[in-house]
Amino acid sequence: EYVLPTLINMYAECGDTRSAHAMFGRVPDGDCVVSYNAMITAAVRSSRPGEALVLFREMQAKGLKPTPVTLTSVLSACALLGALELGRWIHEYVRKAGLDSLVKVNTALIDMYGKCGSLEDAIGVFQGMESIDRQAWSVMIVAYANHSYGREAISLFEEMRKQGIKPDAVTFLGLLYACSHSGMVSEGLQYFDSMREYGIVPGIKHYGCVTDLLARSGQLEKAYKFIDELPIKPTAILWRTLLSACGSHGAVDLGKRVFERILELDDTHGGDYVIYSNLCANTGEWEEMNRVRKLMNEKGVVKVPGCSSIEIDNRVHEFFAGDARHPHARRMVDQVIEQLKLVGYVPNTSQVFHVEMGEEEKATSLRYHSEKLAISFGLLNTSPGTTLRVVKNLRVCPDCHSMAKLVSMLFNRQIILRDLNRFHHFEDGVCSCGDYCLKSYCKCSSYKSWYG
DNA sequence: CGAAACCTGA
């Protein structure tokens, strides 16, 4: 019976979750895998990976056997969450079920490993594939890009070309992304220009990568001009990319111009106000900072708190900035403070004092940073011998860097930090992407105040 | 019913 699943999918695609659920509820008992697949796919597509996993567990509890479709969708959910352990479990299942020859399943596995921080496993799956299609090549290039391995991404691209596989728009995104995150400006621009030879028309995301390429490397004015002269209307995202680079390069004058441009397009995005007001604070423009803070309050912007997540015993726990109520967060904060004391790395006592004194604002900030630290430690305190943990959304700054150094000395482990989009590998306290990530990617003033 | 895709902070 394929009518219900098709209806579920239709409703989900139109964004009508309620009707989709209603349809799902009408599926008779003993129900079909296909309906579950439709629901899981819908959840993943609308960025609700947690819901997808709940459905998956429910389905297993009913004794329904996952199909390749289920597995690819669930792997995609794992990728979104950074749920490496669950992803490995699925991989094991795939092997046992003899599904490891399916290109789509393998592609989903590569993507999952890439997004969950295990590049080695991604490479392992890639190399074990009998036939590799365009999408699998692209996903592997994106995985290298996310891990800041620009050279490797490029050589994979060249290899792909040699084998006569035609790159598509996504392949180029991965390639440009790799270049911008490895500081390979001229290479990136060259590849951007070569897109036409493949008959690919650059889209807004390609322009976004080039903006990032120029801006991150400090060519801020050039980036401004680039956006301004685009053949298509730039989105707020493009300007935001530039604004963030102005932030890391301390370019407050250009930052102001860019900020104005953003407000023309979208004045509801809280992050823009925060980036710009921080830039003002870092460059001593106090009046301007106050003006922006006020503006932000007047506009009633959407504030989405920063979120980090960790995986313990196959469950992913999410932590939001300023929220220390989560039992794991609480426990880890205490653990971290203990650990810090043990190695003589004592948190600034006056800040701890602020917590006791109940100065809300400062206490929140301490909790925020403690959580980030707690997460690093919490992860590293799990089973010895594992070298890999995933920390999502952790900003990298020199202080985190020294944190990483401390941790890798203490536990003799390799650690991997994942910030929003990419991974930093620290071994013996040294990041694999060299100075580049630290020089141009950090916004450390706020962290400094805590570590002293 | 199936996989990839630009930016981001207190």
Short mmCIF file of C-alpha atoms (C1' of nucleotides) in Angstrom, two decimals:
data_model
loop_
_atom_site.label_atom_id
_atom_site.label_comp_id
_atom_site.label_asym_id
_atom_site.label_seq_id
_atom_site.Cartn_x
_atom_site.Cartn_y
_atom_site.Cartn_z
CA GLU A 1 0.00 0.00 0.00
CA TYR A 2 1.77 3.11 -1.23
CA VAL A 3 -1.07 5.61 -1.01
CA LEU A 4 -0.56 6.65 2.61
CA PRO A 5 3.21 7.08 2.40
CA THR A 6 2.80 9.15 -0.73
CA LEU A 7 0.24 11.33 0.99
CA ILE A 8 2.50 11.69 4.01
CA ASN A 9 5.30 12.75 1.76
CA MET A 10 3.10 15.20 -0.09
CA TYR A 11 1.90 16.88 3.09
CA ALA A 12 5.39 16.97 4.53
CA GLU A 13 6.73 18.51 1.35
CA CYS A 14 4.14 21.28 1.55
CA GLY A 15 5.21 21.92 5.12
CA ASP A 16 1.92 20.63 6.51
CA THR A 17 3.37 18.54 9.33
CA ARG A 18 0.03 18.24 11.06
CA SER A 19 -1.71 16.54 8.14
CA ALA A 20 1.33 14.35 7.59
CA HIS A 21 1.08 13.17 11.18
CA ALA A 22 -2.65 12.62 10.79
CA MET A 23 -2.01 10.40 7.79
CA PHE A 24 0.69 8.57 9.68
CA GLY A 25 -1.74 7.93 12.53
CA ARG A 26 -4.08 6.20 10.09
CA VAL A 27 -1.50 3.62 9.11
CA PRO A 28 -2.86 0.29 10.38
CA ASP A 29 -0.95 -1.65 12.99
CA GLY A 30 1.90 -3.83 11.98
CA ASP A 31 2.39 -0.92 9.65
CA CYS A 32 4.61 -0.47 6.74
CA VAL A 33 8.21 0.60 6.66
CA VAL A 34 7.51 2.93 3.77
CA SER A 35 5.29 5.16 5.92
CA TYR A 36 8.04 5.36 8.52
CA ASN A 37 10.51 6.18 5.79
CA ALA A 38 8.30 8.99 4.58
CA MET A 39 8.05 10.42 8.09
CA ILE A 40 11.78 10.07 8.79
CA THR A 41 12.71 11.64 5.49
CA ALA A 42 10.32 14.50 6.10
CA ALA A 43 11.82 15.16 9.55
CA VAL A 44 15.36 15.19 8.18
CA ARG A 45 14.44 17.47 5.32
CA SER A 46 12.90 20.01 7.65
CA SER A 47 15.99 19.92 9.91
CA ARG A 48 14.44 17.98 12.77
CA PRO A 49 16.97 15.16 13.05
CA GLY A 50 16.02 14.35 16.65
CA GLU A 51 12.49 13.59 15.59
CA ALA A 52 13.81 11.36 12.83
CA LEU A 53 15.77 9.31 15.35
CA VAL A 54 12.77 8.96 17.65
CA LEU A 55 10.76 7.59 14.73
CA PHE A 56 13.61 5.26 13.87
CA ARG A 57 13.71 3.83 17.39
CA GLU A 58 9.95 3.48 17.43
CA MET A 59 10.11 1.61 14.18
CA GLN A 60 12.73 -0.76 15.50
CA ALA A 61 10.74 -1.36 18.66
CA LYS A 62 7.91 -2.53 16.45
CA GLY A 63 10.27 -4.97 14.79
CA LEU A 64 10.13 -3.27 11.41
CA LYS A 65 13.18 -3.87 9.29
CA PRO A 66 14.93 -0.74 7.98
CA THR A 67 15.35 -0.51 4.24
CA PRO A 68 18.21 1.24 2.41
CA VAL A 69 15.97 4.30 2.25
CA THR A 70 15.56 4.29 6.02
CA LEU A 71 19.29 3.94 6.50
CA THR A 72 20.27 6.82 4.23
CA SER A 73 17.76 9.10 5.92
CA VAL A 74 18.84 8.09 9.40
CA LEU A 75 22.50 8.58 8.44
CA SER A 76 21.58 12.04 7.28
CA ALA A 77 20.00 12.70 10.68
CA CYS A 78 23.21 11.51 12.36
CA ALA A 79 25.19 13.90 10.19
CA LEU A 80 23.03 16.83 11.24
CA LEU A 81 23.37 15.94 14.91
CA GLY A 82 27.00 14.88 14.93
CA ALA A 83 25.86 11.51 16.26
CA LEU A 84 28.95 9.48 15.48
CA GLU A 85 28.26 6.45 17.63
CA LEU A 86 24.82 5.92 16.22
CA GLY A 87 26.28 6.45 12.75
CA ARG A 88 28.82 3.70 13.38
CA TRP A 89 26.06 1.44 14.59
CA ILE A 90 24.17 2.00 11.35
CA HIS A 91 27.35 1.31 9.41
CA GLU A 92 27.69 -2.01 11.20
CA TYR A 93 24.06 -2.79 10.39
CA VAL A 94 24.68 -1.92 6.74
CA ARG A 95 27.60 -4.33 6.60
CA LYS A 96 25.69 -7.16 8.23
CA ALA A 97 22.72 -6.66 5.95
CA GLY A 98 25.04 -6.76 2.94
CA LEU A 99 23.97 -3.30 1.85
CA ASP A 100 27.50 -1.94 1.71
CA SER A 101 27.64 -2.14 -2.05
CA LEU A 102 24.89 0.41 -2.56
CA VAL A 103 26.30 3.69 -3.82
CA LYS A 104 23.68 5.86 -2.14
CA VAL A 105 24.13 4.19 1.22
CA ASN A 106 27.90 4.55 1.00
CA THR A 107 27.56 8.18 0.02
CA ALA A 108 25.37 8.80 3.04
CA LEU A 109 27.98 7.02 5.18
CA ILE A 110 30.80 9.20 3.84
CA ASP A 111 28.75 12.29 4.51
CA MET A 112 27.88 11.13 8.01
CA TYR A 113 31.50 10.36 8.91
CA GLY A 114 32.62 13.64 7.41
CA LYS A 115 30.10 15.67 9.36
CA CYS A 116 30.71 13.75 12.58
CA GLY A 117 34.42 14.43 12.50
CA SER A 118 35.84 11.10 11.44
CA LEU A 119 37.58 11.84 8.18
CA GLU A 120 39.47 8.52 8.37
CA ASP A 121 36.24 6.55 8.35
CA ALA A 122 34.90 8.65 5.49
CA ILE A 123 38.03 7.88 3.48
CA GLY A 124 37.72 4.22 4.43
CA VAL A 125 34.20 3.97 3.02
CA PHE A 126 35.17 5.96 -0.07
CA GLN A 127 38.14 3.76 -0.85
CA GLY A 128 36.11 0.61 -0.35
CA MET A 129 33.55 1.57 -2.96
CA GLU A 130 33.42 -0.45 -6.16
CA SER A 131 31.98 2.31 -8.25
CA ILE A 132 31.97 5.95 -7.37
CA ASP A 133 29.47 8.30 -8.90
CA ARG A 134 29.56 12.06 -9.12
CA GLN A 135 27.72 12.53 -5.88
CA ALA A 136 30.09 10.31 -3.93
CA TRP A 137 33.09 12.23 -5.28
CA SER A 138 31.43 15.50 -4.32
CA VAL A 139 30.60 14.35 -0.83
CA MET A 140 34.18 13.23 -0.28
CA ILE A 141 35.48 16.59 -1.48
CA VAL A 142 33.10 18.35 0.90
CA ALA A 143 34.34 16.12 3.73
CA TYR A 144 37.95 17.15 3.05
CA ALA A 145 36.83 20.76 2.82
CA ASN A 146 35.09 20.62 6.19
CA HIS A 147 38.26 19.31 7.74
CA SER A 148 40.34 22.09 6.22
CA TYR A 149 42.27 19.77 3.95
CA GLY A 150 42.35 22.06 0.94
CA ARG A 151 45.17 20.30 -0.89
CA GLU A 152 43.52 16.91 -0.55
CA ALA A 153 40.18 18.28 -1.75
CA ILE A 154 41.88 19.70 -4.82
CA SER A 155 43.77 16.54 -5.65
CA LEU A 156 40.58 14.54 -5.28
CA PHE A 157 38.91 16.91 -7.71
CA GLU A 158 41.75 16.46 -10.20
CA GLU A 159 41.53 12.70 -9.79
CA MET A 160 37.81 12.85 -10.47
CA ARG A 161 38.40 14.82 -13.65
CA LYS A 162 41.04 12.34 -14.79
CA GLN A 163 38.51 9.56 -14.43
CA GLY A 164 36.17 11.45 -16.70
CA ILE A 165 33.49 12.21 -14.07
CA LYS A 166 31.92 15.59 -14.70
CA PRO A 167 31.79 17.87 -11.68
CA ASP A 168 28.51 19.61 -10.92
CA ALA A 169 27.53 22.73 -8.99
CA VAL A 170 27.91 20.99 -5.63
CA THR A 171 31.37 19.65 -6.49
CA PHE A 172 32.47 23.21 -7.10
CA LEU A 173 30.93 24.38 -3.87
CA GLY A 174 32.99 21.84 -1.99
CA LEU A 175 36.10 22.85 -3.87
CA LEU A 176 35.63 26.60 -3.29
CA TYR A 177 34.75 25.93 0.31
CA ALA A 178 37.97 23.95 0.72
CA CYS A 179 39.98 26.82 -0.76
CA SER A 180 38.42 29.50 1.42
CA HIS A 181 38.96 27.51 4.59
CA SER A 182 42.57 26.70 3.75
CA GLY A 183 43.55 30.19 2.66
CA MET A 184 44.10 29.12 -0.96
CA VAL A 185 42.85 32.33 -2.51
CA SER A 186 44.34 32.21 -6.01
CA GLU A 187 43.47 28.54 -6.47
CA GLY A 188 39.89 29.22 -5.40
CA LEU A 189 39.49 32.12 -7.80
CA GLN A 190 40.94 30.02 -10.59
CA TYR A 191 38.47 27.22 -9.99
CA PHE A 192 35.66 29.74 -9.78
CA ASP A 193 36.59 31.07 -13.21
CA SER A 194 36.84 27.55 -14.61
CA MET A 195 33.22 26.79 -13.78
CA ARG A 196 32.08 28.21 -17.11
CA GLU A 197 34.18 25.65 -18.96
CA TYR A 198 32.02 22.96 -17.42
CA GLY A 199 28.85 24.79 -18.36
CA ILE A 200 27.99 25.48 -14.74
CA VAL A 201 26.44 28.83 -13.94
CA PRO A 202 27.58 30.05 -10.51
CA GLY A 203 24.74 30.26 -8.00
CA ILE A 204 24.40 32.40 -4.90
CA LYS A 205 26.26 29.81 -2.82
CA HIS A 206 29.26 29.90 -5.14
CA TYR A 207 29.32 33.66 -4.83
CA GLY A 208 29.11 33.12 -1.08
CA CYS A 209 32.24 30.96 -1.16
CA VAL A 210 34.17 33.49 -3.22
CA THR A 211 33.10 36.26 -0.86
CA ASP A 212 34.34 34.15 2.00
CA LEU A 213 37.58 33.41 0.14
CA LEU A 214 38.35 37.09 -0.37
CA ALA A 215 37.06 38.34 2.95
CA ARG A 216 38.65 35.74 5.20
CA SER A 217 42.03 36.39 3.61
CA GLY A 218 41.70 40.10 4.35
CA GLN A 219 40.77 41.42 0.92
CA LEU A 220 37.78 43.15 2.41
CA GLU A 221 37.28 46.01 -0.04
CA LYS A 222 37.61 43.60 -2.93
CA ALA A 223 34.98 41.39 -1.35
CA TYR A 224 32.68 44.39 -0.90
CA LYS A 225 33.04 45.28 -4.54
CA PHE A 226 32.50 41.66 -5.53
CA ILE A 227 29.16 41.47 -3.73
CA ASP A 228 28.08 44.88 -4.92
CA GLU A 229 28.66 44.02 -8.55
CA LEU A 230 27.08 40.57 -8.63
CA PRO A 231 24.85 39.76 -11.58
CA ILE A 232 22.19 38.61 -9.12
CA LYS A 233 20.81 40.26 -6.01
CA PRO A 234 22.98 39.39 -3.03
CA THR A 235 21.35 37.91 0.06
CA ALA A 236 21.93 39.05 3.62
CA ILE A 237 24.06 35.93 4.04
CA LEU A 238 26.66 37.26 1.61
CA TRP A 239 26.95 40.54 3.47
CA ARG A 240 27.00 38.65 6.74
CA THR A 241 29.98 36.65 5.50
CA LEU A 242 31.80 39.89 4.87
CA LEU A 243 30.69 41.41 8.15
CA SER A 244 32.09 38.48 10.05
CA ALA A 245 35.43 38.86 8.24
CA CYS A 246 35.40 42.58 9.12
CA GLY A 247 34.99 41.38 12.68
CA SER A 248 38.02 39.12 12.62
CA HIS A 249 40.12 41.75 10.82
CA GLY A 250 39.00 44.62 13.04
CA ALA A 251 37.74 46.68 10.07
CA VAL A 252 35.16 48.79 11.80
CA ASP A 253 34.65 51.40 9.04
CA LEU A 254 33.88 48.88 6.34
CA GLY A 255 31.95 46.89 8.93
CA LYS A 256 29.64 49.85 9.40
CA ARG A 257 28.94 50.12 5.68
CA VAL A 258 28.32 46.40 5.45
CA PHE A 259 26.04 46.47 8.47
CA GLU A 260 23.94 49.17 6.78
CA ARG A 261 23.64 47.01 3.70
CA ILE A 262 22.45 44.09 5.78
CA LEU A 263 19.77 46.15 7.52
CA GLU A 264 18.37 47.15 4.14
CA LEU A 265 17.82 43.49 3.34
CA ASP A 266 17.01 41.91 6.69
CA ASP A 267 17.00 43.66 10.06
CA THR A 268 15.64 40.72 12.04
CA HIS A 269 18.78 38.64 12.38
CA GLY A 270 20.19 38.93 15.88
CA GLY A 271 23.62 37.62 14.93
CA ASP A 272 24.38 40.61 12.73
CA TYR A 273 23.89 43.06 15.59
CA VAL A 274 26.05 40.95 17.84
CA ILE A 275 28.91 40.64 15.34
CA TYR A 276 28.86 44.34 14.58
CA SER A 277 28.57 45.51 18.15
CA ASN A 278 31.43 43.21 19.12
CA LEU A 279 33.48 44.68 16.32
CA CYS A 280 32.72 48.14 17.70
CA ALA A 281 33.67 47.05 21.19
CA ASN A 282 36.94 45.52 20.01
CA THR A 283 37.92 48.70 18.22
CA GLY A 284 36.85 51.03 21.01
CA GLU A 285 33.84 52.55 19.24
CA TRP A 286 31.74 52.67 22.35
CA GLU A 287 29.04 55.12 21.25
CA GLU A 288 28.47 53.15 18.09
CA MET A 289 28.30 49.98 20.11
CA ASN A 290 25.64 51.41 22.36
CA ARG A 291 23.67 52.68 19.38
CA VAL A 292 23.65 49.17 17.87
CA ARG A 293 22.69 47.51 21.13
CA LYS A 294 19.78 49.92 21.47
CA LEU A 295 18.74 49.37 17.89
CA MET A 296 18.78 45.65 18.49
CA ASN A 297 16.40 45.97 21.42
CA GLU A 298 14.05 48.28 19.55
CA LYS A 299 13.77 45.97 16.57
CA GLY A 300 12.97 42.95 18.68
CA VAL A 301 15.27 40.72 16.67
CA VAL A 302 15.18 36.97 16.70
CA LYS A 303 17.72 35.62 19.12
CA VAL A 304 18.68 32.04 18.51
CA PRO A 305 21.02 30.95 21.26
CA GLY A 306 24.26 29.22 20.35
CA CYS A 307 24.02 25.50 20.70
CA SER A 308 26.57 22.80 21.30
CA SER A 309 26.01 19.12 21.46
CA ILE A 310 27.77 16.01 22.64
CA GLU A 311 27.11 12.36 22.29
CA ILE A 312 27.12 10.07 25.29
CA ASP A 313 25.99 6.45 25.14
CA ASN A 314 24.38 6.87 21.74
CA ARG A 315 22.33 9.84 22.84
CA VAL A 316 22.98 13.32 21.63
CA HIS A 317 22.60 16.05 24.20
CA GLU A 318 22.20 19.63 23.14
CA PHE A 319 23.24 22.58 25.22
CA PHE A 320 22.11 26.09 24.65
CA ALA A 321 24.12 29.12 25.61
CA GLY A 322 23.35 30.25 29.10
CA ASP A 323 21.40 27.16 29.98
CA ALA A 324 23.06 25.24 32.78
CA ARG A 325 19.96 23.35 33.81
CA HIS A 326 20.77 20.37 31.67
CA PRO A 327 21.90 17.64 34.08
CA HIS A 328 24.90 16.74 31.96
CA ALA A 329 25.93 20.36 31.65
CA ARG A 330 25.75 20.87 35.38
CA ARG A 331 27.79 17.77 36.08
CA MET A 332 30.38 18.64 33.53
CA VAL A 333 30.77 22.20 34.67
CA ASP A 334 31.65 20.86 38.11
CA GLN A 335 33.97 18.28 36.60
CA VAL A 336 35.76 20.85 34.56
CA ILE A 337 36.34 23.19 37.42
CA GLU A 338 37.80 20.26 39.36
CA GLN A 339 40.00 19.29 36.44
CA LEU A 340 41.18 22.82 36.00
CA LYS A 341 42.15 23.06 39.63
CA LEU A 342 44.02 19.77 39.41
CA VAL A 343 46.35 21.10 36.77
CA GLY A 344 46.66 24.46 38.39
CA TYR A 345 44.64 26.09 35.64
CA VAL A 346 42.38 27.96 37.98
CA PRO A 347 39.45 29.87 36.56
CA ASN A 348 39.60 33.53 37.30
CA THR A 349 38.33 33.58 40.86
CA SER A 350 36.58 36.89 40.52
CA GLN A 351 34.43 35.34 37.83
CA VAL A 352 33.48 32.44 40.06
CA PHE A 353 32.73 35.06 42.65
CA HIS A 354 30.32 36.70 40.24
CA VAL A 355 28.34 33.51 40.12
CA GLU A 356 28.11 33.38 43.86
CA MET A 357 27.17 37.01 43.98
CA GLY A 358 24.43 36.34 41.50
CA GLU A 359 25.44 38.97 39.04
CA GLU A 360 23.25 37.59 36.36
CA GLU A 361 24.99 38.85 33.29
CA LYS A 362 28.46 37.77 34.26
CA ALA A 363 27.20 34.51 35.66
CA THR A 364 25.59 33.72 32.36
CA SER A 365 28.80 34.38 30.56
CA LEU A 366 30.71 32.09 32.89
CA ARG A 367 28.17 29.35 32.45
CA TYR A 368 28.42 29.78 28.74
CA HIS A 369 32.14 29.29 28.65
CA SER A 370 32.09 26.59 31.28
CA GLU A 371 29.73 24.62 29.15
CA LYS A 372 32.05 24.81 26.23
CA LEU A 373 34.92 23.68 28.40
CA ALA A 374 32.77 21.13 30.10
CA ILE A 375 31.91 19.67 26.80
CA SER A 376 35.52 19.26 25.83
CA PHE A 377 36.28 17.56 29.09
CA GLY A 378 33.10 15.58 29.31
CA LEU A 379 33.90 14.06 26.00
CA LEU A 380 37.47 13.34 26.82
CA ASN A 381 36.51 11.63 30.03
CA THR A 382 34.71 8.86 28.23
CA SER A 383 36.29 5.54 27.37
CA PRO A 384 40.07 5.70 27.14
CA GLY A 385 41.60 4.74 23.84
CA THR A 386 39.06 6.56 21.72
CA THR A 387 40.75 9.32 19.86
CA LEU A 388 37.78 11.05 18.46
CA ARG A 389 34.98 13.07 19.92
CA VAL A 390 32.85 15.67 18.32
CA VAL A 391 32.22 19.06 19.74
CA LYS A 392 29.79 21.01 17.69
CA ASN A 393 29.68 24.75 17.40
CA LEU A 394 32.72 25.34 19.50
CA ARG A 395 34.46 28.51 18.49
CA VAL A 396 38.15 28.18 18.02
CA CYS A 397 40.28 30.84 19.58
CA PRO A 398 43.81 30.97 20.94
CA ASP A 399 42.47 30.18 24.35
CA CYS A 400 40.58 27.17 23.18
CA HIS A 401 43.77 26.33 21.42
CA SER A 402 45.67 26.37 24.67
CA MET A 403 42.79 24.47 26.16
CA ALA A 404 43.25 21.86 23.47
CA LYS A 405 46.93 21.75 24.20
CA LEU A 406 46.27 21.23 27.87
CA VAL A 407 43.77 18.52 27.21
CA SER A 408 45.92 16.62 24.76
CA MET A 409 48.79 16.73 27.24
CA LEU A 410 46.61 15.62 30.10
CA PHE A 411 44.84 12.79 28.40
CA ASN A 412 47.37 12.02 25.73
CA ARG A 413 44.63 12.07 23.13
CA GLN A 414 44.06 13.60 19.83
CA ILE A 415 41.09 15.89 19.91
CA ILE A 416 38.94 17.34 17.25
CA LEU A 417 36.91 20.48 17.59
CA ARG A 418 34.09 21.21 15.29
CA ASP A 419 32.97 24.75 14.92
CA LEU A 420 29.96 25.55 12.84
CA ASN A 421 31.20 24.21 9.59
CA ARG A 422 34.58 22.76 9.91
CA PHE A 423 36.89 20.74 12.04
CA HIS A 424 40.16 21.56 13.69
CA HIS A 425 42.43 18.73 14.56
CA PHE A 426 44.70 19.23 17.47
CA GLU A 427 47.49 16.85 18.16
CA ASP A 428 49.94 17.77 20.89
CA GLY A 429 48.17 21.07 20.97
CA VAL A 430 48.88 21.94 17.35
CA CYS A 431 46.06 22.47 14.90
CA SER A 432 46.43 20.67 11.60
CA CYS A 433 45.41 23.67 9.55
CA GLY A 434 48.32 25.64 10.88
CA ASP A 435 48.23 29.28 11.76
CA TYR A 436 45.63 30.14 9.22
CA CYS A 437 42.60 29.12 11.25
CA LEU A 438 43.83 30.83 14.35
CA LYS A 439 44.83 34.07 12.70
CA SER A 440 41.77 34.71 10.70
CA TYR A 441 39.06 32.76 12.35
CA CYS A 442 39.19 33.72 15.96
CA LYS A 443 37.24 36.24 17.83
CA CYS A 444 38.95 35.88 21.08
CA SER A 445 38.36 39.01 23.09
CA SER A 446 35.40 37.57 24.92
CA TYR A 447 37.19 34.35 25.66
CA LYS A 448 40.28 36.13 26.89
CA SER A 449 38.38 37.82 29.63
CA TRP A 450 37.54 34.48 31.07
CA TYR A 451 40.84 32.71 30.88
CA GLY A 452 42.71 35.77 32.09
"C1'" DC B 1 10.03 6.74 0.93
"C1'" DG B 2 16.67 7.74 -0.59
"C1'" DA B 3 22.33 10.90 -0.27
"C1'" DA B 4 25.92 16.44 -1.11
"C1'" DA B 5 25.31 22.75 -0.99
"C1'" DC B 6 27.41 30.02 1.25
"C1'" DC B 7 27.40 33.23 6.72
"C1'" DT B 8 26.72 33.40 12.27
"C1'" DG B 9 27.09 35.25 18.63
"C1'" DA B 10 26.02 37.04 23.49
#
